[in-house]
């Protein structure tokens, strides 16, 4: 992936649930993360939904920093599931960008993930990938950008915002995988943990790229 010469503002890609979870602590964490992004002049790229934690983080940041602070990228097939519309009003098929920020509709998941990663890379230092609590979709996206870091496709921070121990199982699994020889010890630190929203921003700034990764680019034959 390439970088542009445009003036840089850090971009954080947030992966998180299309649901809000059963405890209000997860929605509160989404709002806290949006406030920390605003306080540090960081832009958000996210999955473009209005529902669950996704909607909460986008709405909160737009309410603080305006629509230009948020870019939602959503695959066309997900629009009807992840953007709330009035089913009685077929004309109301566009997300309200004054509430959720700029939205781009793309053809598929891979296009979305590549666009998100490109924006994070172009935003430069201080940006990265952060997973709030979520389900299969969140985990899949988090593991994809972790793998892209391991392969050297990008060197941006990858972290979990571990709300109330939500990601403890994943953190323990990484340790088991290192012990069992399936993740190299030098790559154990690709995925880092933050316990609150301010720590997310600190970890983004202090993140150290793991040594010994591949140096793959998508353009190689
Ligand atoms: P979830 O964490 O399951 O609530 O999903 C959060 C979001 O991740 C979903 O709403 C999708 O937009 C996104 N997502 C990304 N990749 C996938 C995938 N392979 N399957 C399902 N959802 C995905």
JSON list of C-alpha atoms and ligand atoms in Angstrom, two decimals:
[
{"chain": "A", "resi": 1, "resn": "UNK", "atom": "CA", "xyz": [0.00, 0.00, 0.00]},
{"chain": "A", "resi": 2, "resn": "UNK", "atom": "CA", "xyz": [1.20, 3.49, -0.75]},
{"chain": "A", "resi": 3, "resn": "UNK", "atom": "CA", "xyz": [1.08, 6.76, 1.15]},
{"chain": "A", "resi": 4, "resn": "UNK", "atom": "CA", "xyz": [0.11, 10.21, -0.15]},
{"chain": "A", "resi": 5, "resn": "UNK", "atom": "CA", "xyz": [1.71, 13.60, 0.49]},
{"chain": "A", "resi": 6, "resn": "UNK", "atom": "CA", "xyz": [-1.52, 15.12, 1.86]},
{"chain": "A", "resi": 7, "resn": "UNK", "atom": "CA", "xyz": [-1.28, 16.79, 5.29]},
{"chain": "A", "resi": 8, "resn": "UNK", "atom": "CA", "xyz": [-1.69, 14.10, 7.90]},
{"chain": "A", "resi": 9, "resn": "UNK", "atom": "CA", "xyz": [-4.28, 13.73, 10.61]},
{"chain": "A", "resi": 10, "resn": "UNK", "atom": "CA", "xyz": [-4.21, 10.41, 12.47]},
{"chain": "A", "resi": 11, "resn": "UNK", "atom": "CA", "xyz": [-7.00, 8.00, 11.61]},
{"chain": "A", "resi": 12, "resn": "UNK", "atom": "CA", "xyz": [-8.27, 5.25, 13.88]},
{"chain": "A", "resi": 13, "resn": "UNK", "atom": "CA", "xyz": [-10.25, 2.38, 12.43]},
{"chain": "A", "resi": 14, "resn": "UNK", "atom": "CA", "xyz": [-12.66, 1.04, 15.03]},
{"chain": "A", "resi": 15, "resn": "UNK", "atom": "CA", "xyz": [-14.03, -2.48, 14.73]},
{"chain": "A", "resi": 16, "resn": "UNK", "atom": "CA", "xyz": [-16.95, -3.20, 17.04]},
{"chain": "A", "resi": 17, "resn": "UNK", "atom": "CA", "xyz": [-20.24, -4.96, 17.39]},
{"chain": "A", "resi": 18, "resn": "UNK", "atom": "CA", "xyz": [-23.31, -4.35, 15.31]},
{"chain": "A", "resi": 19, "resn": "UNK", "atom": "CA", "xyz": [-25.01, -4.98, 18.66]},
{"chain": "A", "resi": 20, "resn": "UNK", "atom": "CA", "xyz": [-24.74, -2.91, 21.81]},
{"chain": "A", "resi": 21, "resn": "UNK", "atom": "CA", "xyz": [-24.18, -5.86, 24.15]},
{"chain": "A", "resi": 22, "resn": "UNK", "atom": "CA", "xyz": [-26.14, -6.67, 27.29]},
{"chain": "A", "resi": 23, "resn": "UNK", "atom": "CA", "xyz": [-24.30, -4.33, 29.61]},
{"chain": "A", "resi": 24, "resn": "UNK", "atom": "CA", "xyz": [-24.33, -0.53, 29.18]},
{"chain": "A", "resi": 25, "resn": "UNK", "atom": "CA", "xyz": [-20.60, -0.59, 29.92]},
{"chain": "A", "resi": 26, "resn": "UNK", "atom": "CA", "xyz": [-19.86, -1.39, 26.25]},
{"chain": "A", "resi": 27, "resn": "UNK", "atom": "CA", "xyz": [-21.89, 1.55, 24.90]},
{"chain": "A", "resi": 28, "resn": "UNK", "atom": "CA", "xyz": [-20.26, 3.78, 27.51]},
{"chain": "A", "resi": 29, "resn": "UNK", "atom": "CA", "xyz": [-16.83, 2.62, 26.31]},
{"chain": "A", "resi": 30, "resn": "UNK", "atom": "CA", "xyz": [-17.80, 3.44, 22.71]},
{"chain": "A", "resi": 31, "resn": "UNK", "atom": "CA", "xyz": [-18.69, 6.98, 23.78]},
{"chain": "A", "resi": 32, "resn": "UNK", "atom": "CA", "xyz": [-15.52, 7.30, 25.85]},
{"chain": "A", "resi": 33, "resn": "UNK", "atom": "CA", "xyz": [-13.43, 6.23, 22.87]},
{"chain": "A", "resi": 34, "resn": "UNK", "atom": "CA", "xyz": [-15.14, 8.83, 20.66]},
{"chain": "A", "resi": 35, "resn": "UNK", "atom": "CA", "xyz": [-14.41, 11.52, 23.26]},
{"chain": "A", "resi": 36, "resn": "UNK", "atom": "CA", "xyz": [-10.75, 10.49, 23.44]},
{"chain": "A", "resi": 37, "resn": "UNK", "atom": "CA", "xyz": [-10.47, 10.58, 19.63]},
{"chain": "A", "resi": 38, "resn": "UNK", "atom": "CA", "xyz": [-11.98, 14.05, 19.63]},
{"chain": "A", "resi": 39, "resn": "UNK", "atom": "CA", "xyz": [-9.68, 15.28, 22.40]},
{"chain": "A", "resi": 40, "resn": "UNK", "atom": "CA", "xyz": [-6.67, 14.12, 20.38]},
{"chain": "A", "resi": 41, "resn": "UNK", "atom": "CA", "xyz": [-7.86, 15.35, 16.98]},
{"chain": "A", "resi": 42, "resn": "UNK", "atom": "CA", "xyz": [-8.03, 11.82, 15.56]},
{"chain": "A", "resi": 43, "resn": "UNK", "atom": "CA", "xyz": [-10.40, 10.88, 12.74]},
{"chain": "A", "resi": 44, "resn": "UNK", "atom": "CA", "xyz": [-12.52, 7.73, 12.70]},
{"chain": "A", "resi": 45, "resn": "UNK", "atom": "CA", "xyz": [-13.06, 5.21, 9.94]},
{"chain": "A", "resi": 46, "resn": "UNK", "atom": "CA", "xyz": [-15.60, 2.51, 10.76]},
{"chain": "A", "resi": 47, "resn": "UNK", "atom": "CA", "xyz": [-18.07, 0.06, 9.30]},
{"chain": "A", "resi": 48, "resn": "UNK", "atom": "CA", "xyz": [-20.70, 2.63, 8.35]},
{"chain": "A", "resi": 49, "resn": "UNK", "atom": "CA", "xyz": [-23.55, 1.24, 10.44]},
{"chain": "A", "resi": 50, "resn": "UNK", "atom": "CA", "xyz": [-26.05, 3.10, 12.59]},
{"chain": "A", "resi": 51, "resn": "UNK", "atom": "CA", "xyz": [-26.63, 0.18, 14.93]},
{"chain": "A", "resi": 52, "resn": "UNK", "atom": "CA", "xyz": [-24.97, -1.15, 18.09]},
{"chain": "A", "resi": 53, "resn": "UNK", "atom": "CA", "xyz": [-21.54, 0.04, 19.20]},
{"chain": "A", "resi": 54, "resn": "UNK", "atom": "CA", "xyz": [-20.76, 1.06, 15.62]},
{"chain": "A", "resi": 55, "resn": "UNK", "atom": "CA", "xyz": [-23.52, 3.64, 15.57]},
{"chain": "A", "resi": 56, "resn": "UNK", "atom": "CA", "xyz": [-22.67, 4.86, 19.06]},
{"chain": "A", "resi": 57, "resn": "UNK", "atom": "CA", "xyz": [-19.02, 5.63, 18.39]},
{"chain": "A", "resi": 58, "resn": "UNK", "atom": "CA", "xyz": [-19.79, 7.37, 15.08]},
{"chain": "A", "resi": 59, "resn": "UNK", "atom": "CA", "xyz": [-22.71, 9.42, 16.42]},
{"chain": "A", "resi": 60, "resn": "UNK", "atom": "CA", "xyz": [-20.74, 10.53, 19.45]},
{"chain": "A", "resi": 61, "resn": "UNK", "atom": "CA", "xyz": [-17.69, 11.65, 17.48]},
{"chain": "A", "resi": 62, "resn": "UNK", "atom": "CA", "xyz": [-19.79, 13.47, 14.86]},
{"chain": "A", "resi": 63, "resn": "UNK", "atom": "CA", "xyz": [-21.67, 15.26, 17.66]},
{"chain": "A", "resi": 64, "resn": "UNK", "atom": "CA", "xyz": [-18.31, 16.49, 19.01]},
{"chain": "A", "resi": 65, "resn": "UNK", "atom": "CA", "xyz": [-16.18, 17.04, 15.93]},
{"chain": "A", "resi": 66, "resn": "UNK", "atom": "CA", "xyz": [-18.62, 17.25, 13.02]},
{"chain": "A", "resi": 67, "resn": "UNK", "atom": "CA", "xyz": [-19.34, 14.97, 10.04]},
{"chain": "A", "resi": 68, "resn": "UNK", "atom": "CA", "xyz": [-15.88, 15.36, 8.48]},
{"chain": "A", "resi": 69, "resn": "UNK", "atom": "CA", "xyz": [-14.34, 13.55, 11.46]},
{"chain": "A", "resi": 70, "resn": "UNK", "atom": "CA", "xyz": [-16.00, 10.22, 10.58]},
{"chain": "A", "resi": 71, "resn": "UNK", "atom": "CA", "xyz": [-15.95, 8.05, 7.46]},
{"chain": "A", "resi": 72, "resn": "UNK", "atom": "CA", "xyz": [-18.21, 5.01, 7.39]},
{"chain": "A", "resi": 73, "resn": "UNK", "atom": "CA", "xyz": [-17.50, 2.36, 4.75]},
{"chain": "A", "resi": 74, "resn": "UNK", "atom": "CA", "xyz": [-20.21, -0.21, 4.24]},
{"chain": "A", "resi": 75, "resn": "UNK", "atom": "CA", "xyz": [-20.64, -3.05, 1.72]},
{"chain": "A", "resi": 76, "resn": "UNK", "atom": "CA", "xyz": [-23.85, -2.65, -0.28]},
{"chain": "A", "resi": 77, "resn": "UNK", "atom": "CA", "xyz": [-25.35, -5.97, 0.92]},
{"chain": "A", "resi": 78, "resn": "UNK", "atom": "CA", "xyz": [-25.08, -4.83, 4.55]},
{"chain": "A", "resi": 79, "resn": "UNK", "atom": "CA", "xyz": [-26.85, -1.49, 4.10]},
{"chain": "A", "resi": 80, "resn": "UNK", "atom": "CA", "xyz": [-30.27, -2.95, 4.82]},
{"chain": "A", "resi": 81, "resn": "UNK", "atom": "CA", "xyz": [-29.05, -4.70, 7.98]},
{"chain": "A", "resi": 82, "resn": "UNK", "atom": "CA", "xyz": [-26.69, -2.18, 9.52]},
{"chain": "A", "resi": 83, "resn": "UNK", "atom": "CA", "xyz": [-28.23, 1.18, 8.62]},
{"chain": "A", "resi": 84, "resn": "UNK", "atom": "CA", "xyz": [-31.53, 1.82, 10.37]},
{"chain": "A", "resi": 85, "resn": "UNK", "atom": "CA", "xyz": [-34.20, 2.95, 7.97]},
{"chain": "A", "resi": 86, "resn": "UNK", "atom": "CA", "xyz": [-37.89, 3.45, 8.26]},
{"chain": "A", "resi": 87, "resn": "UNK", "atom": "CA", "xyz": [-39.35, 0.31, 6.60]},
{"chain": "A", "resi": 88, "resn": "UNK", "atom": "CA", "xyz": [-42.50, 2.32, 5.78]},
{"chain": "A", "resi": 89, "resn": "UNK", "atom": "CA", "xyz": [-40.54, 4.92, 3.87]},
{"chain": "A", "resi": 90, "resn": "UNK", "atom": "CA", "xyz": [-38.71, 3.34, 0.91]},
{"chain": "A", "resi": 91, "resn": "UNK", "atom": "CA", "xyz": [-37.31, 6.74, -0.09]},
{"chain": "A", "resi": 92, "resn": "UNK", "atom": "CA", "xyz": [-35.43, 6.98, 3.19]},
{"chain": "A", "resi": 93, "resn": "UNK", "atom": "CA", "xyz": [-32.57, 4.79, 2.06]},
{"chain": "A", "resi": 94, "resn": "UNK", "atom": "CA", "xyz": [-29.62, 7.05, 2.77]},
{"chain": "A", "resi": 95, "resn": "UNK", "atom": "CA", "xyz": [-27.84, 7.31, 6.10]},
{"chain": "A", "resi": 96, "resn": "UNK", "atom": "CA", "xyz": [-28.02, 10.80, 7.66]},
{"chain": "A", "resi": 97, "resn": "UNK", "atom": "CA", "xyz": [-24.44, 11.99, 7.17]},
{"chain": "A", "resi": 98, "resn": "UNK", "atom": "CA", "xyz": [-24.99, 14.96, 9.49]},
{"chain": "A", "resi": 99, "resn": "UNK", "atom": "CA", "xyz": [-25.36, 12.39, 12.30]},
{"chain": "A", "resi": 100, "resn": "UNK", "atom": "CA", "xyz": [-23.03, 9.56, 11.21]},
{"chain": "A", "resi": 101, "resn": "UNK", "atom": "CA", "xyz": [-20.44, 11.30, 9.01]},
{"chain": "A", "resi": 102, "resn": "UNK", "atom": "CA", "xyz": [-19.45, 10.70, 5.42]},
{"chain": "A", "resi": 103, "resn": "UNK", "atom": "CA", "xyz": [-20.50, 7.29, 4.14]},
{"chain": "A", "resi": 104, "resn": "UNK", "atom": "CA", "xyz": [-19.11, 5.27, 1.26]},
{"chain": "A", "resi": 105, "resn": "UNK", "atom": "CA", "xyz": [-20.92, 2.20, -0.06]},
{"chain": "A", "resi": 106, "resn": "UNK", "atom": "CA", "xyz": [-18.57, -0.42, -1.52]},
{"chain": "A", "resi": 107, "resn": "UNK", "atom": "CA", "xyz": [-19.15, -3.76, -3.21]},
{"chain": "A", "resi": 108, "resn": "UNK", "atom": "CA", "xyz": [-17.78, -6.19, -0.63]},
{"chain": "A", "resi": 109, "resn": "UNK", "atom": "CA", "xyz": [-16.05, -6.78, 2.71]},
{"chain": "A", "resi": 110, "resn": "UNK", "atom": "CA", "xyz": [-12.56, -6.98, 1.26]},
{"chain": "A", "resi": 111, "resn": "UNK", "atom": "CA", "xyz": [-12.90, -3.62, -0.49]},
{"chain": "A", "resi": 112, "resn": "UNK", "atom": "CA", "xyz": [-14.08, -2.14, 2.81]},
{"chain": "A", "resi": 113, "resn": "UNK", "atom": "CA", "xyz": [-11.17, -3.54, 4.80]},
{"chain": "A", "resi": 114, "resn": "UNK", "atom": "CA", "xyz": [-8.62, -2.40, 2.24]},
{"chain": "A", "resi": 115, "resn": "UNK", "atom": "CA", "xyz": [-10.09, 1.13, 2.15]},
{"chain": "A", "resi": 116, "resn": "UNK", "atom": "CA", "xyz": [-10.13, 1.29, 5.93]},
{"chain": "A", "resi": 117, "resn": "UNK", "atom": "CA", "xyz": [-6.52, 0.14, 6.17]},
{"chain": "A", "resi": 118, "resn": "UNK", "atom": "CA", "xyz": [-5.44, 2.61, 3.49]},
{"chain": "A", "resi": 119, "resn": "UNK", "atom": "CA", "xyz": [-6.96, 5.51, 5.41]},
{"chain": "A", "resi": 120, "resn": "UNK", "atom": "CA", "xyz": [-5.25, 4.44, 8.64]},
{"chain": "A", "resi": 121, "resn": "UNK", "atom": "CA", "xyz": [-1.89, 4.11, 6.88]},
{"chain": "A", "resi": 122, "resn": "UNK", "atom": "CA", "xyz": [-2.28, 7.48, 5.14]},
{"chain": "A", "resi": 123, "resn": "UNK", "atom": "CA", "xyz": [-3.19, 9.15, 8.44]},
{"chain": "A", "resi": 124, "resn": "UNK", "atom": "CA", "xyz": [0.24, 8.14, 9.76]},
{"chain": "A", "resi": 125, "resn": "UNK", "atom": "CA", "xyz": [1.56, 8.21, 13.32]},
{"chain": "A", "resi": 126, "resn": "UNK", "atom": "CA", "xyz": [-1.01, 8.26, 16.10]},
{"chain": "A", "resi": 127, "resn": "UNK", "atom": "CA", "xyz": [-3.53, 6.19, 14.15]},
{"chain": "A", "resi": 128, "resn": "UNK", "atom": "CA", "xyz": [-4.21, 2.47, 14.13]},
{"chain": "A", "resi": 129, "resn": "UNK", "atom": "CA", "xyz": [-6.81, -0.24, 14.50]},
{"chain": "A", "resi": 130, "resn": "UNK", "atom": "CA", "xyz": [-8.87, -0.60, 17.67]},
{"chain": "A", "resi": 131, "resn": "UNK", "atom": "CA", "xyz": [-11.41, -3.29, 18.51]},
{"chain": "A", "resi": 132, "resn": "UNK", "atom": "CA", "xyz": [-14.14, -2.48, 20.97]},
{"chain": "A", "resi": 133, "resn": "UNK", "atom": "CA", "xyz": [-16.31, -5.36, 22.12]},
{"chain": "A", "resi": 134, "resn": "UNK", "atom": "CA", "xyz": [-18.04, -7.27, 19.34]},
{"chain": "A", "resi": 135, "resn": "UNK", "atom": "CA", "xyz": [-18.89, -10.63, 17.84]},
{"chain": "A", "resi": 136, "resn": "UNK", "atom": "CA", "xyz": [-17.71, -12.74, 14.91]},
{"chain": "A", "resi": 137, "resn": "UNK", "atom": "CA", "xyz": [-17.51, -9.79, 12.51]},
{"chain": "A", "resi": 138, "resn": "UNK", "atom": "CA", "xyz": [-15.39, -7.75, 14.90]},
{"chain": "A", "resi": 139, "resn": "UNK", "atom": "CA", "xyz": [-13.06, -10.66, 15.57]},
{"chain": "A", "resi": 140, "resn": "UNK", "atom": "CA", "xyz": [-12.69, -11.42, 11.87]},
{"chain": "A", "resi": 141, "resn": "UNK", "atom": "CA", "xyz": [-11.77, -7.82, 11.07]},
{"chain": "A", "resi": 142, "resn": "UNK", "atom": "CA", "xyz": [-9.38, -7.58, 14.03]},
{"chain": "A", "resi": 143, "resn": "UNK", "atom": "CA", "xyz": [-7.59, -10.80, 13.05]},
{"chain": "A", "resi": 144, "resn": "UNK", "atom": "CA", "xyz": [-7.31, -9.70, 9.43]},
{"chain": "A", "resi": 145, "resn": "UNK", "atom": "CA", "xyz": [-5.48, -6.47, 10.27]},
{"chain": "A", "resi": 146, "resn": "UNK", "atom": "CA", "xyz": [-3.36, -8.35, 12.84]},
{"chain": "A", "resi": 147, "resn": "UNK", "atom": "CA", "xyz": [-2.36, -10.78, 10.10]},
{"chain": "A", "resi": 148, "resn": "UNK", "atom": "CA", "xyz": [-1.66, -7.91, 7.69]},
{"chain": "A", "resi": 149, "resn": "UNK", "atom": "CA", "xyz": [0.68, -6.45, 10.32]},
{"chain": "A", "resi": 150, "resn": "UNK", "atom": "CA", "xyz": [2.42, -9.83, 10.74]},
{"chain": "A", "resi": 151, "resn": "UNK", "atom": "CA", "xyz": [2.85, -10.04, 6.99]},
{"chain": "A", "resi": 152, "resn": "UNK", "atom": "CA", "xyz": [4.28, -6.52, 6.84]},
{"chain": "A", "resi": 153, "resn": "UNK", "atom": "CA", "xyz": [1.44, -5.15, 4.70]},
{"chain": "A", "resi": 154, "resn": "UNK", "atom": "CA", "xyz": [1.16, -2.37, 7.26]},
{"chain": "A", "resi": 155, "resn": "UNK", "atom": "CA", "xyz": [2.95, -1.47, 10.48]},
{"chain": "A", "resi": 156, "resn": "UNK", "atom": "CA", "xyz": [0.16, 0.41, 12.24]},
{"chain": "A", "resi": 157, "resn": "UNK", "atom": "CA", "xyz": [-0.88, -0.38, 15.83]},
{"chain": "A", "resi": 158, "resn": "UNK", "atom": "CA", "xyz": [-3.48, -3.08, 16.40]},
{"chain": "A", "resi": 159, "resn": "UNK", "atom": "CA", "xyz": [-5.20, -3.16, 19.77]},
{"chain": "A", "resi": 160, "resn": "UNK", "atom": "CA", "xyz": [-8.14, -4.32, 21.79]},
{"chain": "A", "resi": 161, "resn": "UNK", "atom": "CA", "xyz": [-9.93, -1.90, 24.08]},
{"chain": "A", "resi": 162, "resn": "UNK", "atom": "CA", "xyz": [-10.50, -4.56, 26.72]},
{"chain": "A", "resi": 163, "resn": "UNK", "atom": "CA", "xyz": [-13.74, -3.38, 28.34]},
{"chain": "A", "resi": 164, "resn": "UNK", "atom": "CA", "xyz": [-14.47, -5.24, 31.58]},
{"chain": "A", "resi": 165, "resn": "UNK", "atom": "CA", "xyz": [-12.23, -8.16, 30.55]},
{"chain": "A", "resi": 166, "resn": "UNK", "atom": "CA", "xyz": [-14.21, -8.76, 27.38]},
{"chain": "A", "resi": 167, "resn": "UNK", "atom": "CA", "xyz": [-11.12, -9.70, 25.35]},
{"chain": "A", "resi": 168, "resn": "UNK", "atom": "CA", "xyz": [-9.34, -11.71, 28.09]},
{"chain": "A", "resi": 169, "resn": "UNK", "atom": "CA", "xyz": [-10.03, -14.96, 26.26]},
{"chain": "A", "resi": 170, "resn": "UNK", "atom": "CA", "xyz": [-8.33, -13.65, 23.10]},
{"chain": "A", "resi": 171, "resn": "UNK", "atom": "CA", "xyz": [-5.35, -12.30, 25.03]},
{"chain": "A", "resi": 172, "resn": "UNK", "atom": "CA", "xyz": [-4.94, -15.69, 26.74]},
{"chain": "A", "resi": 173, "resn": "UNK", "atom": "CA", "xyz": [-5.22, -17.45, 23.40]},
{"chain": "A", "resi": 174, "resn": "UNK", "atom": "CA", "xyz": [-2.34, -15.37, 21.98]},
{"chain": "A", "resi": 175, "resn": "UNK", "atom": "CA", "xyz": [-0.20, -16.44, 24.97]},
{"chain": "A", "resi": 176, "resn": "UNK", "atom": "CA", "xyz": [-1.15, -20.11, 24.41]},
{"chain": "A", "resi": 177, "resn": "UNK", "atom": "CA", "xyz": [-0.38, -19.85, 20.71]},
{"chain": "A", "resi": 178, "resn": "UNK", "atom": "CA", "xyz": [3.07, -18.40, 21.47]},
{"chain": "A", "resi": 179, "resn": "UNK", "atom": "CA", "xyz": [3.75, -21.17, 24.03]},
{"chain": "A", "resi": 180, "resn": "UNK", "atom": "CA", "xyz": [2.61, -23.79, 21.56]},
{"chain": "A", "resi": 181, "resn": "UNK", "atom": "CA", "xyz": [4.84, -22.39, 18.82]},
{"chain": "A", "resi": 182, "resn": "UNK", "atom": "CA", "xyz": [2.13, -21.14, 16.46]},
{"chain": "A", "resi": 183, "resn": "UNK", "atom": "CA", "xyz": [2.81, -17.43, 16.93]},
{"chain": "A", "resi": 184, "resn": "UNK", "atom": "CA", "xyz": [6.46, -16.34, 16.95]},
{"chain": "A", "resi": 185, "resn": "UNK", "atom": "CA", "xyz": [7.46, -14.67, 20.22]},
{"chain": "A", "resi": 186, "resn": "UNK", "atom": "CA", "xyz": [8.55, -11.59, 18.27]},
{"chain": "A", "resi": 187, "resn": "UNK", "atom": "CA", "xyz": [5.02, -11.33, 16.87]},
{"chain": "A", "resi": 188, "resn": "UNK", "atom": "CA", "xyz": [3.27, -11.73, 20.22]},
{"chain": "A", "resi": 189, "resn": "UNK", "atom": "CA", "xyz": [3.27, -7.97, 20.67]},
{"chain": "A", "resi": 190, "resn": "UNK", "atom": "CA", "xyz": [1.45, -7.14, 17.44]},
{"chain": "A", "resi": 191, "resn": "UNK", "atom": "CA", "xyz": [-1.87, -7.15, 19.27]},
{"chain": "A", "resi": 192, "resn": "UNK", "atom": "CA", "xyz": [-1.81, -4.91, 22.35]},
{"chain": "A", "resi": 193, "resn": "UNK", "atom": "CA", "xyz": [-4.34, -4.22, 25.06]},
{"chain": "A", "resi": 194, "resn": "UNK", "atom": "CA", "xyz": [-5.73, -0.93, 26.39]},
{"chain": "A", "resi": 195, "resn": "UNK", "atom": "CA", "xyz": [-7.95, -0.78, 29.45]},
{"chain": "A", "resi": 196, "resn": "UNK", "atom": "CA", "xyz": [-9.57, 2.60, 28.91]},
{"chain": "A", "resi": 197, "resn": "UNK", "atom": "CA", "xyz": [-10.05, 5.16, 26.18]},
{"chain": "A", "resi": 198, "resn": "UNK", "atom": "CA", "xyz": [-7.13, 7.37, 27.23]},
{"chain": "A", "resi": 199, "resn": "UNK", "atom": "CA", "xyz": [-4.87, 4.31, 27.26]},
{"chain": "A", "resi": 200, "resn": "UNK", "atom": "CA", "xyz": [-5.99, 3.55, 23.70]},
{"chain": "A", "resi": 201, "resn": "UNK", "atom": "CA", "xyz": [-4.60, 6.91, 22.58]},
{"chain": "A", "resi": 202, "resn": "UNK", "atom": "CA", "xyz": [-1.39, 6.45, 24.61]},
{"chain": "A", "resi": 203, "resn": "UNK", "atom": "CA", "xyz": [-0.85, 2.97, 23.14]},
{"chain": "A", "resi": 204, "resn": "UNK", "atom": "CA", "xyz": [-1.41, 4.33, 19.64]},
{"chain": "A", "resi": 205, "resn": "UNK", "atom": "CA", "xyz": [1.38, 6.85, 20.22]},
{"chain": "A", "resi": 206, "resn": "UNK", "atom": "CA", "xyz": [3.86, 4.47, 21.88]},
{"chain": "A", "resi": 207, "resn": "UNK", "atom": "CA", "xyz": [3.25, 1.32, 19.82]},
{"chain": "A", "resi": 208, "resn": "UNK", "atom": "CA", "xyz": [6.41, -0.51, 18.74]},
{"chain": "A", "resi": 209, "resn": "UNK", "atom": "CA", "xyz": [6.35, -2.48, 15.53]},
{"chain": "A", "resi": 210, "resn": "UNK", "atom": "CA", "xyz": [7.25, -6.15, 16.09]},
{"chain": "A", "resi": 211, "resn": "UNK", "atom": "CA", "xyz": [10.58, -7.29, 14.61]},
{"chain": "A", "resi": 212, "resn": "UNK", "atom": "CA", "xyz": [10.95, -10.14, 12.16]},
{"chain": "A", "resi": 213, "resn": "UNK", "atom": "CA", "xyz": [7.71, -9.69, 10.27]},
{"chain": "A", "resi": 214, "resn": "UNK", "atom": "CA", "xyz": [7.39, -10.46, 6.56]},
{"chain": "A", "resi": 215, "resn": "UNK", "atom": "CA", "xyz": [7.55, -7.53, 4.16]},
{"chain": "A", "resi": 216, "resn": "UNK", "atom": "CA", "xyz": [4.71, -8.50, 1.86]},
{"chain": "A", "resi": 217, "resn": "UNK", "atom": "CA", "xyz": [2.90, -6.11, -0.46]},
{"chain": "A", "resi": 218, "resn": "UNK", "atom": "CA", "xyz": [-0.29, -7.00, -2.29]},
{"chain": "A", "resi": 219, "resn": "UNK", "atom": "CA", "xyz": [1.41, -6.09, -5.58]},
{"chain": "A", "resi": 220, "resn": "UNK", "atom": "CA", "xyz": [4.01, -8.90, -5.43]},
{"chain": "A", "resi": 221, "resn": "UNK", "atom": "CA", "xyz": [3.77, -11.76, -7.93]},
{"chain": "B", "resi": 1, "resn": "LIG", "atom": "P1", "xyz": [-20.28, -8.37, 14.87]},
{"chain": "B", "resi": 1, "resn": "LIG", "atom": "O1", "xyz": [-19.02, -8.17, 15.65]},
{"chain": "B", "resi": 1, "resn": "LIG", "atom": "O2", "xyz": [-20.53, -9.81, 14.54]},
{"chain": "B", "resi": 1, "resn": "LIG", "atom": "O3", "xyz": [-21.47, -7.66, 15.45]},
{"chain": "B", "resi": 1, "resn": "LIG", "atom": "O4", "xyz": [-19.99, -7.72, 13.47]},
{"chain": "B", "resi": 1, "resn": "LIG", "atom": "C1", "xyz": [-19.56, -6.41, 13.40]},
{"chain": "B", "resi": 1, "resn": "LIG", "atom": "C2", "xyz": [-19.44, -6.06, 11.97]},
{"chain": "B", "resi": 1, "resn": "LIG", "atom": "O5", "xyz": [-18.28, -6.63, 11.42]},
{"chain": "B", "resi": 1, "resn": "LIG", "atom": "C3", "xyz": [-20.53, -6.58, 11.11]},
{"chain": "B", "resi": 1, "resn": "LIG", "atom": "O6", "xyz": [-21.67, -5.87, 11.27]},
{"chain": "B", "resi": 1, "resn": "LIG", "atom": "C4", "xyz": [-19.91, -6.43, 9.73]},
{"chain": "B", "resi": 1, "resn": "LIG", "atom": "O7", "xyz": [-20.09, -5.14, 9.24]},
{"chain": "B", "resi": 1, "resn": "LIG", "atom": "C5", "xyz": [-18.44, -6.62, 10.01]},
{"chain": "B", "resi": 1, "resn": "LIG", "atom": "N1", "xyz": [-17.84, -7.79, 9.39]},
{"chain": "B", "resi": 1, "resn": "LIG", "atom": "C6", "xyz": [-16.62, -7.79, 8.83]},
{"chain": "B", "resi": 1, "resn": "LIG", "atom": "N2", "xyz": [-16.29, -8.94, 8.32]},
{"chain": "B", "resi": 1, "resn": "LIG", "atom": "C7", "xyz": [-17.31, -9.75, 8.54]},
{"chain": "B", "resi": 1, "resn": "LIG", "atom": "C8", "xyz": [-17.57, -11.12, 8.20]},
{"chain": "B", "resi": 1, "resn": "LIG", "atom": "N3", "xyz": [-16.68, -11.87, 7.55]},
{"chain": "B", "resi": 1, "resn": "LIG", "atom": "N4", "xyz": [-18.75, -11.60, 8.59]},
{"chain": "B", "resi": 1, "resn": "LIG", "atom": "C9", "xyz": [-19.63, -10.83, 9.23]},
{"chain": "B", "resi": 1, "resn": "LIG", "atom": "N5", "xyz": [-19.45, -9.55, 9.54]},
{"chain": "B", "resi": 1, "resn": "LIG", "atom": "C10", "xyz": [-18.30, -9.01, 9.21]}
]
